[in-house]
CSV table of N, CA and C in Angstrom, one decimal:
chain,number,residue,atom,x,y,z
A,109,UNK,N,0.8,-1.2,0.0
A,109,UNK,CA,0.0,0.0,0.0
A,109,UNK,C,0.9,1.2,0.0
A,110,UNK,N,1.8,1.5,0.9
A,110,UNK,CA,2.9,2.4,0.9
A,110,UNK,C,3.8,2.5,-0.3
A,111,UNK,N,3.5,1.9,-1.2
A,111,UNK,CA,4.2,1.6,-2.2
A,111,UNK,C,3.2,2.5,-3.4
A,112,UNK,N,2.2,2.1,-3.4
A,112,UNK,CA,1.2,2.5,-4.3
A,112,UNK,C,0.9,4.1,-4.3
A,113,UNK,N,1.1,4.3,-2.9
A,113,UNK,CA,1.4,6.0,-2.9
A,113,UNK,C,2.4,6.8,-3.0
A,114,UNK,N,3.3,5.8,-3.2
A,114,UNK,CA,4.6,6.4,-3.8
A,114,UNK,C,4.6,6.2,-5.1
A,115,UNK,N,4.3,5.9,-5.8
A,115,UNK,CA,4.0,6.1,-7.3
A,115,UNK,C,3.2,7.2,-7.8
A,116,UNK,N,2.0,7.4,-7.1
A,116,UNK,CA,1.5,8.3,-7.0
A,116,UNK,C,2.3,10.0,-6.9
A,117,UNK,N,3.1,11.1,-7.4
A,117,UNK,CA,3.4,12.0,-6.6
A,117,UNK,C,2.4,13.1,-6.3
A,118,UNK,N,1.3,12.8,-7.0
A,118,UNK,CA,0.8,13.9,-6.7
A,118,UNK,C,-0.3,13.8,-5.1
A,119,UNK,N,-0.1,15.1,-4.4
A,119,UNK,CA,-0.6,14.8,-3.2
A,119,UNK,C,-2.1,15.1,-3.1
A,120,UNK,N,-2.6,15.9,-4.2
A,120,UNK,CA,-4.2,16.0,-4.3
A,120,UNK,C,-4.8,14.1,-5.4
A,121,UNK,N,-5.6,13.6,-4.4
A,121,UNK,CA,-6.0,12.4,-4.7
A,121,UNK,C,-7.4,12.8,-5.8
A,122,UNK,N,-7.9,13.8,-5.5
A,122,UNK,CA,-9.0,14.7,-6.9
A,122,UNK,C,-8.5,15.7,-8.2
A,123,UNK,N,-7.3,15.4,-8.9
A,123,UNK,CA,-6.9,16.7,-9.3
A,123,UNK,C,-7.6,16.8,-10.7
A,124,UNK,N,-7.9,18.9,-10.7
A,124,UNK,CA,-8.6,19.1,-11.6
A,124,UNK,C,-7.3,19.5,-12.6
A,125,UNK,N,-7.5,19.4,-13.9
A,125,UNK,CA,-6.7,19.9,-14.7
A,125,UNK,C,-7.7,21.7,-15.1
A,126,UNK,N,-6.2,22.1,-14.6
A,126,UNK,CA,-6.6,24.2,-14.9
A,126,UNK,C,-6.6,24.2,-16.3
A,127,UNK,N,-7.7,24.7,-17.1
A,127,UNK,CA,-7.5,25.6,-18.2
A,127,UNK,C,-7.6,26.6,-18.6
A,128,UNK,N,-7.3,26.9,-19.9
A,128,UNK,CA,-7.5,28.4,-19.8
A,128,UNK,C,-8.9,28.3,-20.4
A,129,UNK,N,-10.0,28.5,-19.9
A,129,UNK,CA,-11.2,28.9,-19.9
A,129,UNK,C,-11.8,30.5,-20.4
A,130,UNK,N,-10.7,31.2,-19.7
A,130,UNK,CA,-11.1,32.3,-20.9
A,130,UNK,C,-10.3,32.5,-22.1
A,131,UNK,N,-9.8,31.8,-22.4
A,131,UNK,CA,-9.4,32.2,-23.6
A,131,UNK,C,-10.0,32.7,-25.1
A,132,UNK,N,-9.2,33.6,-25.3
A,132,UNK,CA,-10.3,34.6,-26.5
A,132,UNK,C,-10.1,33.4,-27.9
A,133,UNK,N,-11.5,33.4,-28.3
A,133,UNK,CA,-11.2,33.0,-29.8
A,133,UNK,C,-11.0,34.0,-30.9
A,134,UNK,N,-10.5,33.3,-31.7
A,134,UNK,CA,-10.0,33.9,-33.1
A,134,UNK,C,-11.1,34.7,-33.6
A,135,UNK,N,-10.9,36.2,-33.2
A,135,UNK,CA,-11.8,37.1,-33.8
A,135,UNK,C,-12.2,37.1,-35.2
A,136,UNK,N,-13.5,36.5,-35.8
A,136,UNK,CA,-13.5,36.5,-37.1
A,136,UNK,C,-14.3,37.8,-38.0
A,137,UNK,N,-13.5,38.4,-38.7
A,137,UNK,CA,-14.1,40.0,-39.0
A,137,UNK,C,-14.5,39.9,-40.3
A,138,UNK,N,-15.9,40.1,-40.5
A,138,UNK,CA,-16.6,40.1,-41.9
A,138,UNK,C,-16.7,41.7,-42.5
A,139,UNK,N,-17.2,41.3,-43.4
A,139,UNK,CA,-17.2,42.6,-44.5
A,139,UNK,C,-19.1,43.8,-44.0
A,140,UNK,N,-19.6,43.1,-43.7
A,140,UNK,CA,-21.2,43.3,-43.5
A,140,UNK,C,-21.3,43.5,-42.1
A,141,UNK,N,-22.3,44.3,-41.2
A,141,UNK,CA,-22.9,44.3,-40.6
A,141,UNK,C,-23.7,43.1,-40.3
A,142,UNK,N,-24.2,42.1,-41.0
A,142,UNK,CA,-24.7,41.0,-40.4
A,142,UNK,C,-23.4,39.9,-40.2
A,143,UNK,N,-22.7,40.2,-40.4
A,143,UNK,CA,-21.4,38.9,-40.0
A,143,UNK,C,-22.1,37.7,-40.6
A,144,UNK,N,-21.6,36.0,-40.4
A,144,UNK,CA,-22.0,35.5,-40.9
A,144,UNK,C,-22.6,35.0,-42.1
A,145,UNK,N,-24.3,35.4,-41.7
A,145,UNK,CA,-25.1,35.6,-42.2
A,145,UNK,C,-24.9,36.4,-44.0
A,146,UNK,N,-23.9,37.0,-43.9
A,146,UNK,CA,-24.0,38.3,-44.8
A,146,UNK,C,-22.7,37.3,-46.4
A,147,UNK,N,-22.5,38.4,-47.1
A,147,UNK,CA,-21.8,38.6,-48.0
A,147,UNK,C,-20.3,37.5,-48.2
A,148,UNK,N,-19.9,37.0,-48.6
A,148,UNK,CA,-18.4,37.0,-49.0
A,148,UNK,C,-17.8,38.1,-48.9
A,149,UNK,N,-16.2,37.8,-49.3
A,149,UNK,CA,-15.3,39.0,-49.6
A,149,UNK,C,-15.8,39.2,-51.7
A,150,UNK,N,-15.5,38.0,-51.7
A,150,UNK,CA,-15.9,38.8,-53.3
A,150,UNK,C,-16.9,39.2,-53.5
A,151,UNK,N,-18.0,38.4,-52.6
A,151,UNK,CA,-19.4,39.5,-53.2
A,151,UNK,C,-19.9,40.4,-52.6
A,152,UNK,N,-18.6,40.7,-51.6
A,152,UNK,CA,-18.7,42.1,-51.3
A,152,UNK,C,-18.3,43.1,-52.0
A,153,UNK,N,-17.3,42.8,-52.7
A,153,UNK,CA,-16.7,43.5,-53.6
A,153,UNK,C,-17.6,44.3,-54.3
A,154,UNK,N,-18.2,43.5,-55.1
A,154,UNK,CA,-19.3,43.5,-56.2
A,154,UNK,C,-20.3,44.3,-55.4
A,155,UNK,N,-20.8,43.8,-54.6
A,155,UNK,CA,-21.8,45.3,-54.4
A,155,UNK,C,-21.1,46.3,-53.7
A,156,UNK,N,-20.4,46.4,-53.0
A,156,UNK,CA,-20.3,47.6,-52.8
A,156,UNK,C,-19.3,48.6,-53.6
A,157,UNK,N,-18.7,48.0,-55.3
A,157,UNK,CA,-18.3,48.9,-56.3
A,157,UNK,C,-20.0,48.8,-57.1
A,158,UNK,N,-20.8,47.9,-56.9
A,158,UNK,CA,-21.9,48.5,-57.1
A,158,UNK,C,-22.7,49.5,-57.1
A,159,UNK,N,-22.9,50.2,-55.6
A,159,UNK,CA,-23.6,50.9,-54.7
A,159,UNK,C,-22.9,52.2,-54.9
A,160,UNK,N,-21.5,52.3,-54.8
A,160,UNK,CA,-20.7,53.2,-55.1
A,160,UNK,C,-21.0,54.0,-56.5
A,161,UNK,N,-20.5,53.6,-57.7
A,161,UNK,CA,-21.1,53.6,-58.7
A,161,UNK,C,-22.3,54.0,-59.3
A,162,UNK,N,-23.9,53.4,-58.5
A,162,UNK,CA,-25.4,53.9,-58.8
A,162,UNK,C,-25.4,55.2,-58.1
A,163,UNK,N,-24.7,55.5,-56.7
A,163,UNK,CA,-24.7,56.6,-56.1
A,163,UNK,C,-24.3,57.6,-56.8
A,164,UNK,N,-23.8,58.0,-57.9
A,164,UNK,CA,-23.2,58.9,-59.0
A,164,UNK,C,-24.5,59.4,-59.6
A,165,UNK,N,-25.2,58.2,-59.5
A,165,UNK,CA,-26.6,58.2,-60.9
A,165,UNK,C,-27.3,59.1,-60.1
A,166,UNK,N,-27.4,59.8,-59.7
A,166,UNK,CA,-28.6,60.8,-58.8
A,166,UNK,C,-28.9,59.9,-57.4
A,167,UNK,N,-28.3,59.0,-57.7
A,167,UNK,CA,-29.0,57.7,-56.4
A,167,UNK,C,-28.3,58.1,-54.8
A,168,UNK,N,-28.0,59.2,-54.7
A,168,UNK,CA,-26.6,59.3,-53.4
A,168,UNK,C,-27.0,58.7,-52.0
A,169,UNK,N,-28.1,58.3,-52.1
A,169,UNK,CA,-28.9,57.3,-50.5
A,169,UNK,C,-27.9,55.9,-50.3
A,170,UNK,N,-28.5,55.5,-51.8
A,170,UNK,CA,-27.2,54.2,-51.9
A,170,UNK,C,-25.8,54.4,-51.3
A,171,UNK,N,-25.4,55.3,-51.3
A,171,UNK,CA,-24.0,55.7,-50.9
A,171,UNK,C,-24.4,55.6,-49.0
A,172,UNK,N,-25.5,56.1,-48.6
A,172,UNK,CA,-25.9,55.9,-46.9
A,172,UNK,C,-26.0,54.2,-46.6
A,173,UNK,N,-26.7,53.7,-47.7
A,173,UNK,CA,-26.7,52.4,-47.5
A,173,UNK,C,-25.5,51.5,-47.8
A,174,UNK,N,-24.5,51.7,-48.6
A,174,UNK,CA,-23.2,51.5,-48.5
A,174,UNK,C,-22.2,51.4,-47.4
A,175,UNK,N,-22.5,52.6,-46.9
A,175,UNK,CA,-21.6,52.7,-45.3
A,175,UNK,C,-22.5,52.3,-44.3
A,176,UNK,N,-24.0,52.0,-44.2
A,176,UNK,CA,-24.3,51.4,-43.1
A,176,UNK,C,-24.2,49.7,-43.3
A,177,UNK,N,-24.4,49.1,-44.4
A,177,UNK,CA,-24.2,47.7,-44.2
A,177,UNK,C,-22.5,47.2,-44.4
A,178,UNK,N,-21.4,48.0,-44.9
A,178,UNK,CA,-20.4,47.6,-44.9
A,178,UNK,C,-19.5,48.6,-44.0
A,179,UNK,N,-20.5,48.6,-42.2
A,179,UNK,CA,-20.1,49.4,-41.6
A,179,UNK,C,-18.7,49.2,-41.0
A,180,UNK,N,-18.6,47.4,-40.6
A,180,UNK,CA,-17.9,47.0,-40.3
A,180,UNK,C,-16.0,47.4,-40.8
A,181,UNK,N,-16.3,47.4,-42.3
A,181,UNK,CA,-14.9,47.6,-43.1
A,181,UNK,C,-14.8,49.4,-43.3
A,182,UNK,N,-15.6,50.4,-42.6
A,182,UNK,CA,-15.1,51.4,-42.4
A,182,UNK,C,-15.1,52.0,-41.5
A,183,UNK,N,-14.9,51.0,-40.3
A,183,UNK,CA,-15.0,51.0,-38.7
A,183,UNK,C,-12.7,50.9,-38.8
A,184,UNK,N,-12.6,49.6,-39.5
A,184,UNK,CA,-11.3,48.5,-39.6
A,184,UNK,C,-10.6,49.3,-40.8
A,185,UNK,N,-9.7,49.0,-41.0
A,185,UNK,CA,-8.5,49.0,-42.2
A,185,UNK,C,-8.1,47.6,-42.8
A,186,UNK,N,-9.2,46.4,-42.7
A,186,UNK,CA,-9.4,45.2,-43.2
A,186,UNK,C,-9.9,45.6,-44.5
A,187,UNK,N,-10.1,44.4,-45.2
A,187,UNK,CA,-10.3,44.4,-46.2
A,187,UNK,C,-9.8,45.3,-47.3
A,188,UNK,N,-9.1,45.8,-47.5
A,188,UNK,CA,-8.2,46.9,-48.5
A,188,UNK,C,-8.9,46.6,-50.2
A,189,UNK,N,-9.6,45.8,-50.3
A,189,UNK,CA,-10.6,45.8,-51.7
A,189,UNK,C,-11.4,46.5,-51.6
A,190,UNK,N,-11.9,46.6,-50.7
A,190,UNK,CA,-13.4,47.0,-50.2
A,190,UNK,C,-13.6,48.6,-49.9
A,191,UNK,N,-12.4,48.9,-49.2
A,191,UNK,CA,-12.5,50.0,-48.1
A,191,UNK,C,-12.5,51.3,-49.3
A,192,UNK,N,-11.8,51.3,-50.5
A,192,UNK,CA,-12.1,52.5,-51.0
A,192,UNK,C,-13.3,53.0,-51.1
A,193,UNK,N,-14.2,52.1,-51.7
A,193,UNK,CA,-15.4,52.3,-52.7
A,193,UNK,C,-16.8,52.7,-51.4
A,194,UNK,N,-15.8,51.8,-49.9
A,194,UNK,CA,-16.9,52.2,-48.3
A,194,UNK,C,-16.5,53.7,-48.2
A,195,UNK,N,-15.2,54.2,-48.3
A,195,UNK,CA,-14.6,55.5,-48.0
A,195,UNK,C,-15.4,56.5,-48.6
A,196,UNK,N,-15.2,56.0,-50.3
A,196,UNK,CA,-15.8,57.1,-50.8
A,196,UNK,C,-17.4,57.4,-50.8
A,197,UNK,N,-17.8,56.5,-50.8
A,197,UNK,CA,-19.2,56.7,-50.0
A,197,UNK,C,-19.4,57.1,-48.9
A,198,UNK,N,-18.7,57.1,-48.1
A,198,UNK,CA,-19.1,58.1,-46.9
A,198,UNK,C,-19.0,59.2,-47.3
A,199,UNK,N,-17.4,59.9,-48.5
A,199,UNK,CA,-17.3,61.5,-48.6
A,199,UNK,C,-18.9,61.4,-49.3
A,200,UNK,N,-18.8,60.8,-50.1
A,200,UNK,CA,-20.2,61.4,-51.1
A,200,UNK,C,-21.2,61.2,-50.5
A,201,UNK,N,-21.2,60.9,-49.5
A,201,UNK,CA,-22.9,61.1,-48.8
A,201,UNK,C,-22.8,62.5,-48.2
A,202,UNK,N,-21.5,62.2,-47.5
A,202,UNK,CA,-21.4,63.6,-46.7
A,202,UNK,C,-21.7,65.1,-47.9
A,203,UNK,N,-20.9,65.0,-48.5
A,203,UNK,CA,-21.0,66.5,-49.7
A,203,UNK,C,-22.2,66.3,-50.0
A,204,UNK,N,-22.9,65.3,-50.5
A,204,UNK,CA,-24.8,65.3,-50.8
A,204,UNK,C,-25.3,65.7,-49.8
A,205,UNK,N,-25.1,65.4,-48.6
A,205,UNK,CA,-25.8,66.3,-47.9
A,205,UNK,C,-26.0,67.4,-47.3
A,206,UNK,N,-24.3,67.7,-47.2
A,206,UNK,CA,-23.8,69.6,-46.9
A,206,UNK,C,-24.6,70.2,-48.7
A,207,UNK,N,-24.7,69.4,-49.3
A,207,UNK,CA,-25.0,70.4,-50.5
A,207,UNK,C,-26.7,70.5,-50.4
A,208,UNK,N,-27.3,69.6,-49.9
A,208,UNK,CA,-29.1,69.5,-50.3
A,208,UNK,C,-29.2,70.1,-48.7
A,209,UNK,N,-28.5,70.0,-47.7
A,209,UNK,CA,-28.7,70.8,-46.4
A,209,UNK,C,-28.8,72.5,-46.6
A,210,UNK,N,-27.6,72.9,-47.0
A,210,UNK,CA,-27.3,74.0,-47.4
A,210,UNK,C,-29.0,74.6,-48.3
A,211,UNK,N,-29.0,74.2,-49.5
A,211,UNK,CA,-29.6,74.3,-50.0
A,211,UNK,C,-31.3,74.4,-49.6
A,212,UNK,N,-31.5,73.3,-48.7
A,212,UNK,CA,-32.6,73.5,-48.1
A,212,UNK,C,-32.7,74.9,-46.9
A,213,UNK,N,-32.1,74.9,-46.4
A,213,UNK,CA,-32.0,76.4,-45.2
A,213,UNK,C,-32.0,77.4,-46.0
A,214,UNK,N,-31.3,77.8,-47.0
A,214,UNK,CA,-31.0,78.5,-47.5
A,214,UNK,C,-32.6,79.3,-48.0
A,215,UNK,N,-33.7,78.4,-48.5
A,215,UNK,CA,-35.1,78.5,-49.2
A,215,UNK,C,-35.9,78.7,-47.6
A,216,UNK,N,-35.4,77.9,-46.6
A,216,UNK,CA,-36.4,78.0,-45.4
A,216,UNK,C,-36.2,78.7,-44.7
A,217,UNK,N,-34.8,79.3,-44.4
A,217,UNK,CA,-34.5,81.0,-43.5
A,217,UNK,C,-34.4,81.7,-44.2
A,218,UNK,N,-33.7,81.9,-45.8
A,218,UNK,CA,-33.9,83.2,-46.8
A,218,UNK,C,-35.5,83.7,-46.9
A,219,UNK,N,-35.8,82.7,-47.8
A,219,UNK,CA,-37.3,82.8,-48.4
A,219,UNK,C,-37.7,83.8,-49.3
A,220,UNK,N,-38.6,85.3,-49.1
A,220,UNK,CA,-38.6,86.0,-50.0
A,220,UNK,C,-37.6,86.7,-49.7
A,221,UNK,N,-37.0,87.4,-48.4
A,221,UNK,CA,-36.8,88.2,-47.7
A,221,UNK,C,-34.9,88.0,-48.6
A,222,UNK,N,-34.6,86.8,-48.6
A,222,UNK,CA,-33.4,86.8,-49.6
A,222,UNK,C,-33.3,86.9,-51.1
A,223,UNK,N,-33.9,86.4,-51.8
A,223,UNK,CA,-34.5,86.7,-52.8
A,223,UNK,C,-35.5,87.4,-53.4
A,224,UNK,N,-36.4,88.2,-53.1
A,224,UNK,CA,-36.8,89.7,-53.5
A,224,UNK,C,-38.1,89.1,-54.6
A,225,UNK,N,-37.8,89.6,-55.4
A,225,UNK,CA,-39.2,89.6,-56.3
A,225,UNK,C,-38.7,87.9,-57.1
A,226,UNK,N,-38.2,87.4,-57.5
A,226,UNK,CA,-37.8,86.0,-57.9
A,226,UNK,C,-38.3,85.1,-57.2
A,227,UNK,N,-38.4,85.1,-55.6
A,227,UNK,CA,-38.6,84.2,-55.0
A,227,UNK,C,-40.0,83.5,-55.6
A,228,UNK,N,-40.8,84.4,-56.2
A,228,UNK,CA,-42.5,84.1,-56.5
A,228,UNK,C,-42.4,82.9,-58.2
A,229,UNK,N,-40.9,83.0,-58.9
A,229,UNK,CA,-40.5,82.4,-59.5
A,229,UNK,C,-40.2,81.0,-59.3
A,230,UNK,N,-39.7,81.0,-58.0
A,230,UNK,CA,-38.6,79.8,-57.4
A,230,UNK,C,-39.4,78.8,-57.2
A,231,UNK,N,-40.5,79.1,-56.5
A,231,UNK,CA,-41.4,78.8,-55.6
A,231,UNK,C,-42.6,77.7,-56.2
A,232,UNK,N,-42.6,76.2,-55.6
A,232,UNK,CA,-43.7,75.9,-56.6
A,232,UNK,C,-44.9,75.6,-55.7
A,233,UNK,N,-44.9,76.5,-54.4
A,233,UNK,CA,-46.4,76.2,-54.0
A,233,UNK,C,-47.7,76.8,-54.6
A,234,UNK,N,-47.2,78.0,-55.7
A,234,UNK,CA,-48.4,78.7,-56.5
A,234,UNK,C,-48.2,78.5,-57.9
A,235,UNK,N,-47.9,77.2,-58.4
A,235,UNK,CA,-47.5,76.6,-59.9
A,235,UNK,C,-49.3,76.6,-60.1
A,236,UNK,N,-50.0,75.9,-59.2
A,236,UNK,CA,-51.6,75.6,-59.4
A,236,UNK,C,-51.8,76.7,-60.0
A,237,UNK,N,-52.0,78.0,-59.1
A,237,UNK,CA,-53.0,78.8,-59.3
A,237,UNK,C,-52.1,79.8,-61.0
A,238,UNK,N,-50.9,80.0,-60.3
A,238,UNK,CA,-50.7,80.2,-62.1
A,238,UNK,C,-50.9,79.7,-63.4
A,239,UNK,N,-51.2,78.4,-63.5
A,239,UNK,CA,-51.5,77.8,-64.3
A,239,UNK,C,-53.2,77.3,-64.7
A,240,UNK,N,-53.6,77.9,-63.5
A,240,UNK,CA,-55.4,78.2,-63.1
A,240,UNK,C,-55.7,76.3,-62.7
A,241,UNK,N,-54.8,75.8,-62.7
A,241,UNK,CA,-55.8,74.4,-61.9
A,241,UNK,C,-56.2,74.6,-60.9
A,242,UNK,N,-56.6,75.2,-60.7
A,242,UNK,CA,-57.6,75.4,-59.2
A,242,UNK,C,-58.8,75.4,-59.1
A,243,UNK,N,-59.8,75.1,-58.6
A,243,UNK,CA,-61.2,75.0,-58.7
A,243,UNK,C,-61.5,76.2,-58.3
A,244,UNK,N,-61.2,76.8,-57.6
A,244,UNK,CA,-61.8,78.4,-57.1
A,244,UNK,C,-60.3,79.4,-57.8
A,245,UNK,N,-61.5,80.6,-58.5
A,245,UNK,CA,-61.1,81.6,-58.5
A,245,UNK,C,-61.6,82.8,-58.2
């Protein structure tokens, strides 16, 4: 018997083996907002020089929708295919909208009071009645 516990060295008769239990896993970083679920690298590609691209066509929302679903790759400096066509859709959302912001204030705190006798030109809440479609005159 004294023998048997000498073979033994270890002096805990229950031993747990320690792990590393927290150990972090391999962060896996997608191109999309839905991870997984979402896109490839190549066919991410493809839409988002897609989206880039239709955003030129008058479409510059696509360009919002661009950087919100491939928010991920212009959060990172991953993906280096990808990231121009995310980049430049952010500038061009941004300048679309300093430009139709601008634009907009510009008609809703000027009004007539900045433009003078034209504004009655600019203006298409009285297209009706200049044109007489209106039921009452």
């Amino acid at each position: 018997m004294e023998n048997s516990q000498n073979s033994n060295s270890n002096p805990n008769p229950n031993p747990i083996r320690i792990q590393n239990l927290v150990s972090s896993p391999i962060a896996v970083l997608w191109p999309t907002i839905d991870g997984s679920l979402g896109l490839s690298e190549e066919e991410s590609v493809s839409y988002a020089r897609r989206f880039y691209k239709f955003g030129f066509a008058l479409l510059p929302f696509l360009w919002a929708v661009n950087c919100f679903y491939f928010w991920p790759v212009l959060r990172s400096h991953s993906f280096p295919r990808i990231r121009p066509y995310i980049v430049g859709s952010a500038i061009g959302f941004a300048v679309f909208m300093a430009i139709i912001s601008s634009w907009a204030l510009t008609f809703a705190i000027g009004g007539e009071r900045l433009f003078g006798p034209v504004w009655d030109k600019l203006v298409m809440y009285n297209l009706a009645d200049k044109l007489g479609l209106t039921g009452w005159s």
